[in-house]
CSV table of C-alpha atoms in Angstrom, one decimal:
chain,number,residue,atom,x,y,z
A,288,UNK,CA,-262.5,-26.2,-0.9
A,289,UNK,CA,-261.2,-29.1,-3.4
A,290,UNK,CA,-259.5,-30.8,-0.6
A,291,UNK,CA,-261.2,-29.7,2.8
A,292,UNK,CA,-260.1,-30.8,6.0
A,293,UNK,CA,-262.1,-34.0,7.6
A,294,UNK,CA,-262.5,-35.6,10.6
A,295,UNK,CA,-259.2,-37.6,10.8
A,296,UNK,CA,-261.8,-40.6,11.3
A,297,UNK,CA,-263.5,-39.8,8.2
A,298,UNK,CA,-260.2,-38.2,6.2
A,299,UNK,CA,-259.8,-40.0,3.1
A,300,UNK,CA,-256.3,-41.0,0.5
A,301,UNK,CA,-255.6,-37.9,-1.0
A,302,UNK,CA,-255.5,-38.6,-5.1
A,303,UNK,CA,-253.7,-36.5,-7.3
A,304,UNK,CA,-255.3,-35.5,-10.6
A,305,UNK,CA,-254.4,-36.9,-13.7
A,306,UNK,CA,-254.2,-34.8,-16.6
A,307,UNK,CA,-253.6,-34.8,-20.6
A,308,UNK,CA,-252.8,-32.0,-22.9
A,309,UNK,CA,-252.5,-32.0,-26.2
A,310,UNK,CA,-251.6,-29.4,-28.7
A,311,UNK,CA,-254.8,-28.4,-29.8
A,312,UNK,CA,-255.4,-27.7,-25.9
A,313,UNK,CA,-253.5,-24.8,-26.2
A,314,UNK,CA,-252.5,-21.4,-27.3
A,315,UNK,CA,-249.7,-20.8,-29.7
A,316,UNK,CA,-247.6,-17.6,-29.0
A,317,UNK,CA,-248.0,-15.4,-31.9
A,318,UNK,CA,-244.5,-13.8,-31.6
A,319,UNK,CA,-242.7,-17.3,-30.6
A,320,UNK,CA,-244.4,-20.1,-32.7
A,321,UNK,CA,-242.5,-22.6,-30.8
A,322,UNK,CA,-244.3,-21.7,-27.6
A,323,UNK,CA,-247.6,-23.3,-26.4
A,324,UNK,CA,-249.6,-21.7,-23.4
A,325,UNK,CA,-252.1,-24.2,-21.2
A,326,UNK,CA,-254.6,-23.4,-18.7
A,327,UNK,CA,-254.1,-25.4,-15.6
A,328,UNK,CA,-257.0,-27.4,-14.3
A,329,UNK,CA,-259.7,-24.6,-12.9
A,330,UNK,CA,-260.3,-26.7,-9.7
A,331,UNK,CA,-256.9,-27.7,-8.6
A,332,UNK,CA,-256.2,-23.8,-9.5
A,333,UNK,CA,-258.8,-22.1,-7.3
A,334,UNK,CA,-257.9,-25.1,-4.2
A,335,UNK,CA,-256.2,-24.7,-1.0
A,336,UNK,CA,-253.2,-26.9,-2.4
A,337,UNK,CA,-250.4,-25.3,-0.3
A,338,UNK,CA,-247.5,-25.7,-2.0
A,339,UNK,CA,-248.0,-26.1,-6.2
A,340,UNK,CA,-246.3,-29.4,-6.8
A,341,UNK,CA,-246.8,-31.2,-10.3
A,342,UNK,CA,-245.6,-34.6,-11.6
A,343,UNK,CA,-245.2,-35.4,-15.7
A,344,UNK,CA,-245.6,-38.7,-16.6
A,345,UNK,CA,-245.2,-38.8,-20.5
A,346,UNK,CA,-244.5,-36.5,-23.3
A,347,UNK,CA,-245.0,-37.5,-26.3
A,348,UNK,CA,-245.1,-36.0,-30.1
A,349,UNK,CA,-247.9,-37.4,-32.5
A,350,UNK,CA,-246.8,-37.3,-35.7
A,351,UNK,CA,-249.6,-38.0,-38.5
A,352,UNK,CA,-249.7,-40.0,-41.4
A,353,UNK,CA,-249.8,-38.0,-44.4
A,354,UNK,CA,-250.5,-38.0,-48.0
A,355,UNK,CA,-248.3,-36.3,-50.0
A,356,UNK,CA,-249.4,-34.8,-53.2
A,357,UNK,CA,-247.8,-32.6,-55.7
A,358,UNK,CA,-246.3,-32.2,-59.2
A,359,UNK,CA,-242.4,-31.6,-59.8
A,360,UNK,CA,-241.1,-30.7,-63.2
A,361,UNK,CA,-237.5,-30.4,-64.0
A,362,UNK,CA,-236.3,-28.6,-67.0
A,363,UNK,CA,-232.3,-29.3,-68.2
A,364,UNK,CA,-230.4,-27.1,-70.4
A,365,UNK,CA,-227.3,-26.6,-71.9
A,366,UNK,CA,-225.1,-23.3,-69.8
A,367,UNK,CA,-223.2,-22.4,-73.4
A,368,UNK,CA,-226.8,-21.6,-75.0
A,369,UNK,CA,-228.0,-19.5,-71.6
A,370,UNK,CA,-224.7,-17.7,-71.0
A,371,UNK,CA,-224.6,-17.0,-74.8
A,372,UNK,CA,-228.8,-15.3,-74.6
A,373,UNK,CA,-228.0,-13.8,-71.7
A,374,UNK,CA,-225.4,-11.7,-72.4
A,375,UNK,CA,-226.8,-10.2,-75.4
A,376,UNK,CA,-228.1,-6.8,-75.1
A,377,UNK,CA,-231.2,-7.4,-76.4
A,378,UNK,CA,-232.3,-10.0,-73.9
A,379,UNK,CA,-230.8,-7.6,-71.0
A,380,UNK,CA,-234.3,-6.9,-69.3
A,381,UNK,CA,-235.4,-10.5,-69.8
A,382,UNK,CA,-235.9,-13.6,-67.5
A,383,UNK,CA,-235.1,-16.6,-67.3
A,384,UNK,CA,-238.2,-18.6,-68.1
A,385,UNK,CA,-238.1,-15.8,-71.3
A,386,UNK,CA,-234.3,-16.8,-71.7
A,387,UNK,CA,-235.1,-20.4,-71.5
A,388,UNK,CA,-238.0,-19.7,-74.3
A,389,UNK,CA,-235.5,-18.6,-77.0
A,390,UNK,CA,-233.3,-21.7,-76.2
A,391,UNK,CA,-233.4,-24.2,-79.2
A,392,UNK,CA,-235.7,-27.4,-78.6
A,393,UNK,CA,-233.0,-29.5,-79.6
A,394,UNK,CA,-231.0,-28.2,-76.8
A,395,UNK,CA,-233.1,-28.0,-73.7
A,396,UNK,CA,-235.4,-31.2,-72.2
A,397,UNK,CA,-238.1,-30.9,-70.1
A,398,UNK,CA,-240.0,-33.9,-67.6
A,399,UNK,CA,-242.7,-34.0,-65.1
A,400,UNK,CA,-244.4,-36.5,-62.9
A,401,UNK,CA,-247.4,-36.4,-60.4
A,402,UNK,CA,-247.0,-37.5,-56.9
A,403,UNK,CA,-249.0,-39.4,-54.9
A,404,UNK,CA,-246.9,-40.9,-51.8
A,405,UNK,CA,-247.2,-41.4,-48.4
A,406,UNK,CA,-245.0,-40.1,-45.2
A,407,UNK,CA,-246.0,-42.7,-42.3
A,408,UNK,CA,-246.7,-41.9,-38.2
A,409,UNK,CA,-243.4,-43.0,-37.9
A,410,UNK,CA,-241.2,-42.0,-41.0
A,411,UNK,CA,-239.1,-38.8,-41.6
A,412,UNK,CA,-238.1,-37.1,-44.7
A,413,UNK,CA,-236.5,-40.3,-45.7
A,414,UNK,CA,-239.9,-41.5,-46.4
A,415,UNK,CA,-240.4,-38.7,-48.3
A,416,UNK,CA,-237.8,-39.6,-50.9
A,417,UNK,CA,-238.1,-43.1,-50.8
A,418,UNK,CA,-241.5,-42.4,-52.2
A,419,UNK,CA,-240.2,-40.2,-55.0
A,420,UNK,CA,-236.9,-41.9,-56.0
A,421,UNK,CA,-238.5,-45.2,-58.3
A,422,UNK,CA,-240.9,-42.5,-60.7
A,423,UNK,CA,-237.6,-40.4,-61.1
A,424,UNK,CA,-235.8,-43.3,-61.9
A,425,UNK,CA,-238.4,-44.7,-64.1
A,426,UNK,CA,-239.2,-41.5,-65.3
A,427,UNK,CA,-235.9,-40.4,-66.4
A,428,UNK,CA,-235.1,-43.7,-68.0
A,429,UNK,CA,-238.4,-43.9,-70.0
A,430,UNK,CA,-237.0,-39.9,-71.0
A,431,UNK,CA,-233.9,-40.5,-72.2
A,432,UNK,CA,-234.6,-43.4,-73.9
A,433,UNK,CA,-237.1,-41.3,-75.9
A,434,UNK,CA,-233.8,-39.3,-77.2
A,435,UNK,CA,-231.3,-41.4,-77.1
A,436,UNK,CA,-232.0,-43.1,-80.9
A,437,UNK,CA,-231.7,-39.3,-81.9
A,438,UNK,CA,-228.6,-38.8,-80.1
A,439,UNK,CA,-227.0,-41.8,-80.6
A,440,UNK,CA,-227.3,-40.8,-84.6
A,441,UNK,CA,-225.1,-37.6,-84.1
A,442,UNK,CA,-222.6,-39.5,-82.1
A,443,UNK,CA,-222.1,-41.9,-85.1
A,444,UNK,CA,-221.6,-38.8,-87.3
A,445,UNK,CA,-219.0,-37.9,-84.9
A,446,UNK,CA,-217.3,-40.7,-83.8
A,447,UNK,CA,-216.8,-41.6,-88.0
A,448,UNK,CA,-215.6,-37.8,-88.5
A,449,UNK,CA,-213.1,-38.8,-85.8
A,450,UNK,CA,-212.2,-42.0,-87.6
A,451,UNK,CA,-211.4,-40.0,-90.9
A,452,UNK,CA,-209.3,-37.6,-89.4
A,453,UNK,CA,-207.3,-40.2,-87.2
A,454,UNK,CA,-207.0,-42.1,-90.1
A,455,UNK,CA,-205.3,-39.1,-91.8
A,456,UNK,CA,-203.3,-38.6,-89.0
A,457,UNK,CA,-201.5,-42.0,-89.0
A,458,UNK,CA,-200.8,-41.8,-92.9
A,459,UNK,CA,-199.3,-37.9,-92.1
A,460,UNK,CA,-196.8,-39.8,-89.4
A,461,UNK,CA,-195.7,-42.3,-91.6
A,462,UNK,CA,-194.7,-39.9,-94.1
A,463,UNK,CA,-192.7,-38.0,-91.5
A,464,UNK,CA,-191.1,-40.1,-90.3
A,465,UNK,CA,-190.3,-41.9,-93.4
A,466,UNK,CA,-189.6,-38.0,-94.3
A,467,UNK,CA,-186.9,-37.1,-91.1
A,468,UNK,CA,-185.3,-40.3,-91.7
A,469,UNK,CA,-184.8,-39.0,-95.1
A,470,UNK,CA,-183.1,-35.7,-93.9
A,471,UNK,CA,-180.9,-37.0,-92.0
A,472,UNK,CA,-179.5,-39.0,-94.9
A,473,UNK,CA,-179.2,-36.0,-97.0
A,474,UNK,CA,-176.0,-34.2,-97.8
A,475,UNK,CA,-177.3,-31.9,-100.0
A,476,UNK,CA,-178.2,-28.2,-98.5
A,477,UNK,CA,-181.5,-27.5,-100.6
A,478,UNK,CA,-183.0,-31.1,-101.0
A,479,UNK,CA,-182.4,-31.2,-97.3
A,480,UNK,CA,-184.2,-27.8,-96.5
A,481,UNK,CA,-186.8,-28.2,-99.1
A,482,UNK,CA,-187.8,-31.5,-97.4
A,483,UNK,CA,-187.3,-30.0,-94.3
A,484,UNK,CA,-190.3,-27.5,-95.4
A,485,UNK,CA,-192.1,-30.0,-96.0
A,486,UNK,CA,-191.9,-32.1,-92.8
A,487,UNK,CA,-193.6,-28.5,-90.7
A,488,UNK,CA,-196.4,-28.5,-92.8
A,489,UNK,CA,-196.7,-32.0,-92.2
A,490,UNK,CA,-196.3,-31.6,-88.8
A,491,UNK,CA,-198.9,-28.7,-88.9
A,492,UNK,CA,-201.5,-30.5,-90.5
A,493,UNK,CA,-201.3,-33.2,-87.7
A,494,UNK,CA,-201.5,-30.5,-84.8
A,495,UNK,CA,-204.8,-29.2,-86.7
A,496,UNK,CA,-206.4,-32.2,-86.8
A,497,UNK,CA,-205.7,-33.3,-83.4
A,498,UNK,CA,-207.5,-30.2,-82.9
A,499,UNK,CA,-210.6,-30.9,-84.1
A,500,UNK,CA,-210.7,-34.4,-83.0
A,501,UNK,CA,-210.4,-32.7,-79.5
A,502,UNK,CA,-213.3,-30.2,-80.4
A,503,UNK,CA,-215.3,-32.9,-81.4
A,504,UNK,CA,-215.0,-35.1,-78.7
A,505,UNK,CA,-216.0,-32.0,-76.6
A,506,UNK,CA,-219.1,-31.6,-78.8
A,507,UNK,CA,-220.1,-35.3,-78.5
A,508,UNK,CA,-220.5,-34.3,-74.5
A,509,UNK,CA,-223.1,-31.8,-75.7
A,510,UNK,CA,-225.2,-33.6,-78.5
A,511,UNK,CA,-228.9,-33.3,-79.1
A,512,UNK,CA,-231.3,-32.8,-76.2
A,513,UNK,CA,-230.0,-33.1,-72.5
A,514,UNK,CA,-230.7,-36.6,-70.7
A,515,UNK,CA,-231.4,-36.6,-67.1
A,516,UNK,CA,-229.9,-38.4,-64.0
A,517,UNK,CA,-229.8,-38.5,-60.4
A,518,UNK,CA,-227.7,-35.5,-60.0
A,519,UNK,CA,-230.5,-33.5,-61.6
A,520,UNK,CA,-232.6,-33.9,-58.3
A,521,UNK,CA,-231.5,-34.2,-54.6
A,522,UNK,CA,-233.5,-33.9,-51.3
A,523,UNK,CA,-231.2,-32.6,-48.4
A,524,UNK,CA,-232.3,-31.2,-44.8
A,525,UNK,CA,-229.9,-29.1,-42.7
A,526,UNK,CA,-229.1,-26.7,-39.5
A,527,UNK,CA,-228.9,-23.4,-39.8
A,528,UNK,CA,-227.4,-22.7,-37.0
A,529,UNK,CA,-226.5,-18.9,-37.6
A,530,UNK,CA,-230.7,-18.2,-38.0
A,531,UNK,CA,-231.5,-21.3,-35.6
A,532,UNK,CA,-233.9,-23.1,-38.3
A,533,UNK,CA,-233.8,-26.3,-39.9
A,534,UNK,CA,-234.5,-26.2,-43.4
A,535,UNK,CA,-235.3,-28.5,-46.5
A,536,UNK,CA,-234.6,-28.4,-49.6
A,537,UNK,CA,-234.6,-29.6,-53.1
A,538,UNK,CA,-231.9,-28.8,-55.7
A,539,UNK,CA,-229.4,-30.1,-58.5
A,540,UNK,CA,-226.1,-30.7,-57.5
A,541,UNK,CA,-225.8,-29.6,-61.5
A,542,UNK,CA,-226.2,-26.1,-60.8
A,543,UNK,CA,-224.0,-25.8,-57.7
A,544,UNK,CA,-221.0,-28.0,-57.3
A,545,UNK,CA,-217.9,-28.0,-58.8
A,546,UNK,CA,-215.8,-31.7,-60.2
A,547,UNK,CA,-213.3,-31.4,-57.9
A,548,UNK,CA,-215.9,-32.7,-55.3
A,549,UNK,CA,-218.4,-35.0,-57.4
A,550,UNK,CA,-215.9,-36.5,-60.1
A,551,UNK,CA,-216.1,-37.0,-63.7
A,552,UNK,CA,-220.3,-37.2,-63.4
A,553,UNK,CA,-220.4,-34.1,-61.8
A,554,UNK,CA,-218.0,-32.3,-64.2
A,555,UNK,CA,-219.6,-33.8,-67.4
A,556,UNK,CA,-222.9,-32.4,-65.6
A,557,UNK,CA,-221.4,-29.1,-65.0
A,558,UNK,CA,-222.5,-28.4,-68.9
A,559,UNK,CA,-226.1,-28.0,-68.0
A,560,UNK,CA,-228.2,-25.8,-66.1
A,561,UNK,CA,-231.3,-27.6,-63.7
A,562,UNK,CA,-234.6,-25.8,-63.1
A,563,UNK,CA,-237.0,-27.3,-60.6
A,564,UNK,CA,-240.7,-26.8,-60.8
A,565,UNK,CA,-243.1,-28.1,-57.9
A,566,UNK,CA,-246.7,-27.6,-57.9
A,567,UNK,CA,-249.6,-28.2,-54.9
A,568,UNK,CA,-253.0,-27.1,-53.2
A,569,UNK,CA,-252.1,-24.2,-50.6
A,570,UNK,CA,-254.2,-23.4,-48.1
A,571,UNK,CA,-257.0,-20.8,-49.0
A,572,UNK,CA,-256.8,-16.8,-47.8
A,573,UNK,CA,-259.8,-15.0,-47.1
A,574,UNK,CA,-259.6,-11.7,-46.4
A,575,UNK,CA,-255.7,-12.0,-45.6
A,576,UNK,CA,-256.7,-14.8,-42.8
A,577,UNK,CA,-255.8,-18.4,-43.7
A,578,UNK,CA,-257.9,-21.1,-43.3
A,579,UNK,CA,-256.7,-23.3,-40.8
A,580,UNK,CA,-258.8,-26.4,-41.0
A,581,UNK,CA,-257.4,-29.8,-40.4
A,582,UNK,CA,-257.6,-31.9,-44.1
A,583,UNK,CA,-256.0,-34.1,-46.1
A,584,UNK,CA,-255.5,-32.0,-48.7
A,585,UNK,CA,-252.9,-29.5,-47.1
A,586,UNK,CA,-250.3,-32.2,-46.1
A,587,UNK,CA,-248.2,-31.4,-48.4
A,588,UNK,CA,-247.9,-27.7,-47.4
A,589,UNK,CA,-248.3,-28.2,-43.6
A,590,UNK,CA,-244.9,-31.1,-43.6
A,591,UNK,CA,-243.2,-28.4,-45.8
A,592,UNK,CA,-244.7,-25.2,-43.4
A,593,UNK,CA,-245.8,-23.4,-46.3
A,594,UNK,CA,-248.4,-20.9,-45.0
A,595,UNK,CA,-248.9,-17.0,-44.6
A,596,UNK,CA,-248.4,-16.8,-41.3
A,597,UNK,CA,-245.4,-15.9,-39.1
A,598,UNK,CA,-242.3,-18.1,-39.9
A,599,UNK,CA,-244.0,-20.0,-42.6
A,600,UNK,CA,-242.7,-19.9,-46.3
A,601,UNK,CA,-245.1,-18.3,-48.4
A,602,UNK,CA,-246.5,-20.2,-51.3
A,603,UNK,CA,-245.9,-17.3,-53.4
A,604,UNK,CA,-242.6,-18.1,-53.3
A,605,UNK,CA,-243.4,-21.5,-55.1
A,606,UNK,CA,-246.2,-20.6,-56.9
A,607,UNK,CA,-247.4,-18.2,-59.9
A,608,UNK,CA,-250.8,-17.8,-58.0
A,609,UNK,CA,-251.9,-16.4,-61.6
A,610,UNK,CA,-251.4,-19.9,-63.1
A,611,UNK,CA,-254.3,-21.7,-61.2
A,612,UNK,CA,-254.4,-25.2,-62.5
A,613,UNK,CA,-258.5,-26.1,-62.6
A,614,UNK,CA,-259.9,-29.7,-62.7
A,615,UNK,CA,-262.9,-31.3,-65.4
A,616,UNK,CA,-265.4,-29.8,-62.7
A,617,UNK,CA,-263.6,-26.5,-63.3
A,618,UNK,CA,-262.4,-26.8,-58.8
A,619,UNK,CA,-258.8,-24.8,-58.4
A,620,UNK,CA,-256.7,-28.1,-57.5
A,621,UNK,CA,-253.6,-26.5,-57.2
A,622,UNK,CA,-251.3,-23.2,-59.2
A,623,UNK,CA,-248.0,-23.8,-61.6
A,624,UNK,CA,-244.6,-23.8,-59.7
A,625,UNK,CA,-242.4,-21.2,-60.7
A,626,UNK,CA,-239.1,-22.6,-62.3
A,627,UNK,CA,-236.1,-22.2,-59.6
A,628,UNK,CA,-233.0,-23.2,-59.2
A,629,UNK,CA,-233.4,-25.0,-56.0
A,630,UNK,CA,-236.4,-24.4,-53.3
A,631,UNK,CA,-235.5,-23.8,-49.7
A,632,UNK,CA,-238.1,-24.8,-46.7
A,633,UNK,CA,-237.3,-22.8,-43.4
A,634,UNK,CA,-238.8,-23.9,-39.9
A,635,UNK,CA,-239.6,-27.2,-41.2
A,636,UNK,CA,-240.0,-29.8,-38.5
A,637,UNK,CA,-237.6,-33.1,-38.9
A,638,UNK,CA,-240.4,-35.2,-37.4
A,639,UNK,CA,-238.1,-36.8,-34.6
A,640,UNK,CA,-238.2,-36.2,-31.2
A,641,UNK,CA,-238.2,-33.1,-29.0
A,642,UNK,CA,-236.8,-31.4,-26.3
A,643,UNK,CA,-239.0,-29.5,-24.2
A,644,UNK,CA,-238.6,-26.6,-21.5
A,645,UNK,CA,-241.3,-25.2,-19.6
A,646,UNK,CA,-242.5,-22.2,-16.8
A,647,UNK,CA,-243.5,-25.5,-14.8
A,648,UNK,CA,-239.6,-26.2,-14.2
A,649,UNK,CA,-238.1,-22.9,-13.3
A,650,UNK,CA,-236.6,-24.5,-10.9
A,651,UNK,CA,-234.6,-27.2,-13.2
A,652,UNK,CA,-231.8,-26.1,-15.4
A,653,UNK,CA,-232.9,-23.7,-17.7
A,654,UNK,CA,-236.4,-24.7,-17.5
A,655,UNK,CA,-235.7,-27.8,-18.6
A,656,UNK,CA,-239.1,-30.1,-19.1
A,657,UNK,CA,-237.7,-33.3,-20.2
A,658,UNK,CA,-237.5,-34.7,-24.0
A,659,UNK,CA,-240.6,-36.2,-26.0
A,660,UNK,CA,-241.3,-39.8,-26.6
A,661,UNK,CA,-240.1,-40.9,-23.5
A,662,UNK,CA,-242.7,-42.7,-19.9
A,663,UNK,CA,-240.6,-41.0,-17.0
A,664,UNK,CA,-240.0,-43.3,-14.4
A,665,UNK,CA,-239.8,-42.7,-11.5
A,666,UNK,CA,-241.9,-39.2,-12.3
A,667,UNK,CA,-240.5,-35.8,-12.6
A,668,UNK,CA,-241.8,-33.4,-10.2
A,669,UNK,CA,-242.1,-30.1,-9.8
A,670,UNK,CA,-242.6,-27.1,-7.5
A,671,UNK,CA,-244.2,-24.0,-8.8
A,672,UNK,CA,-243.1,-20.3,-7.3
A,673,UNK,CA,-245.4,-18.7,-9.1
A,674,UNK,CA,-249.5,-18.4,-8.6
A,675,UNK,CA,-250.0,-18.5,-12.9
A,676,UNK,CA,-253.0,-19.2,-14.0
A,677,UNK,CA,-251.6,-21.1,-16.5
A,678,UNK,CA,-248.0,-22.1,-17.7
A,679,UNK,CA,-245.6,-22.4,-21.5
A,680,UNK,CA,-244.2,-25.0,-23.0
A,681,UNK,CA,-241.4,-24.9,-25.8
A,682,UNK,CA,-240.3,-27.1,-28.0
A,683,UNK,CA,-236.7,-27.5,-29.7
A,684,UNK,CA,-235.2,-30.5,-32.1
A,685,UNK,CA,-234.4,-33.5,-30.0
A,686,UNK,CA,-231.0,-33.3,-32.2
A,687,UNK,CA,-230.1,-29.7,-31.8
A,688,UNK,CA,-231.4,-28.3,-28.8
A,689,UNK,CA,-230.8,-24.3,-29.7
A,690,UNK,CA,-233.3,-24.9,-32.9
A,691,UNK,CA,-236.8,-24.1,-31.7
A,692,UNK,CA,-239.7,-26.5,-33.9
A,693,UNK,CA,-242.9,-24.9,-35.0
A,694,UNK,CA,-245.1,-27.7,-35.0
A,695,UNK,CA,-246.7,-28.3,-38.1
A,696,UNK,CA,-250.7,-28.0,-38.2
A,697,UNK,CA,-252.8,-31.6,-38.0
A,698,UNK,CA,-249.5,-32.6,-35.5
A,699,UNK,CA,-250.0,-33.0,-32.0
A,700,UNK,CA,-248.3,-34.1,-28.8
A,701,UNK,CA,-249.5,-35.0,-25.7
A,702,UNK,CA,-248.2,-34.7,-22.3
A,703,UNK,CA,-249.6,-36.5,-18.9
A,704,UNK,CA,-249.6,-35.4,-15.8
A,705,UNK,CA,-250.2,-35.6,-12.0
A,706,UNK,CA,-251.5,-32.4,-9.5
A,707,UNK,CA,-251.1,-33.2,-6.1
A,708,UNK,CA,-253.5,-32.3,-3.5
A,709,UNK,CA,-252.9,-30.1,-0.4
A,710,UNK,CA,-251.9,-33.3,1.2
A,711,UNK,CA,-248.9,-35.0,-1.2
A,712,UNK,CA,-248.2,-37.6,-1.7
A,713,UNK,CA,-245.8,-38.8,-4.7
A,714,UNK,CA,-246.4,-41.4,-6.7
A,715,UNK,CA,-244.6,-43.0,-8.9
């Protein structure tokens, strides 16, 4: 026996045994990917323990540091020049990247960057965009400055056509109203009716060009090839409560919102039409098994959950895996991303704390373990009913409690704790 009976002479301090488990001890559920299974320890197991008391010390989740690599393209066009291709008969059958193709180059703008940022131990998704925000900003700047000499041309052209026809417009009012002052003086009938004639078409001509200084300010909003902004290119992570997931995404608030909400910026943006592109190294499939390995290289798709396994977004939904993008060395380093409107990342861990239940506290509320990142003191014990070889523990977002977390793969946590002997004694 682990803990035999002695002499009461020779009986010694019962010690507990400490224990640590960390993810990689255990067994993910394949049906329930928020579910870990752990073996208890074989000797405390097989022991004449009498009652099946354990104590938990620490729980803990151990977030990595990761390198975050990828490409993200964003291609901006105007919706008059879509809507108008679309709707023709001919171009029925045809998608949008084909769509996009017949667009004219002077009215669609394309730009890229390569990433290369890190998410710390500590950091969240904020991290994340904090990295990306200064080469968007510099990036779009450097873009639209590119055009702008270009546009600011055609504006010029405009704003003098404007000119012209205001001009006009000022020199028609003076002569009506020089003109009604003129009928009212007038006793006689056909002098009076002829100039009368005369003041409509006046009128008239100002009403038509007020009407094209109106059309061409609303052409000036739509000059030359599109610039970019920060509405082109959000990062936002929510709860979906209804399907009990947390997912991320990235979108333009261009392609969804109306002015009512985002103001003047958002209406004048409201023109165009946003297509994001984001391109990185998925883990490999052989034989429709994916290889697991811990490395550097999959951060990016483990922080995002982008795998072919079981509650994981499939890459194919990213990716045109018949666009491989090879290196000097002629090494796959990564596929083209298929243009979408926005990209949506279910089951994707927020990186903060959790709460945990567990088989070990049936006899707590709702099998309620205790929440991660946290020493317990005084320890939390338990009493086991059961004679389980080994026991489950779940994890569920420290912020929303119903939303179970799949941990990512190369994250970990770690959990310490006591098993008593046959004679207990508790520490603390």
């Amino acid at each position: 026996e682990m803990y035999p009976t002695l002499n009461p002479i020779q009986e010694q301090t019962p010690i507990p045994i400490e224990y640590a488990y960390f993810l990689e001890d255990g067994e993910q559920d394949p049906n329930k990917p928020n579910r870990y299974y752990f073996n208890f320890p074989q000797d405390w197991v097989t022991s004449n323990r009498g009652e099946s008391i354990i104590g938990v010390r620490s729980i803990w989740m151990i977030a990595r540091r990761r390198k975050m690599v990828y490409t993200i393209k964003l291609r901006k066009y105007y919706r008059s020049n879509y809507n108008e291709l679309k709707e023709k008969v001919e171009n029925k059958n045809k998608t949008d990247d084909e769509i996009y193709e017949l667009i004219p180059e002077n009215r669609k703008s394309e730009w890229s960057t390569n990433v290369i940022t890190w998410m710390e131990s500590y950091g969240y998704f904020r991290d994340f965009w904090n990295g990306l925000m200064p080469l968007i900003n510099d990036g779009f700047k450097a873009y639209n400055s590119s055009i702008e000499s270009s546009i600011k041309t055609e504006i010029k052209i405009m704003d003098r056509k404007i000119e012209m026809l205001e001009k006009h417009i000022d020199e028609s009012t003076n002569k009506y109203i020089d003109l009604m002052v003129l009928i009212e003086n007038e006793t006689d009938a056909n002098t009076k009716a002829q100039m009368t004639e005369q003041a409509k078409k006046l009128k008239t001509e100002m009403e038509e060009k007020n009407k094209e200084i109106e059309k061409i300010k609303k052409e000036k909003q739509t000059v030359g090839k599109p610039t970019f902004n920060r509405l082109d290119l959000q990062l936002d992570g929510y709860y979906d409560y209804q399907n009990l997931k947390r997912v991320q995404e990235i979108y333009a608030i261009t392609n969804r919102y109306d002015s009512d909400q985002y103001g003047v910026m958002a209406k004048n943006n409201l023109i165009y039409y946003v297509d994001i592109s984001i391109s990185f190294y998925p883990r490999s499939v052989i034989n429709g098994v994916q290889d697991n390995t811990i490395d550097q290289k999959y951060d990016f798709v483990d922080v995002f959950n982008i795998g072919i396994n079981a509650y994981q977004n499939n890459p194919a939904k990213y990716l045109d895996m018949n666009k491989p993008i090879i290196d000097k060395k002629g090494n796959i380093v990564g596929y083209e991303g298929k243009w979408l409107r926005e990209l949506k990342f279910d089951y994707v861990w927020d990186r903060h704390s959790c709460k945990l239940y567990s088989s070990i506290a049936e006899e707590s509320n709702k099998g309620y373990l205790g929440n991660s990142q946290i020493y317990f003191n005084p320890i939390k014990y338990f009493k086991l009913n059961s004679t389980d070889q080994r026991f489950w523990v779940e994890f569920y977002s420290g912020r929303h409690n119903k939303i179970p977390v799949s941990v990512p793969l190369n994250e970990s946590f770690i959990i310490e704790m006591i098993f008593l002997p046959f004679k207990k004694m508790l520490y603390i």
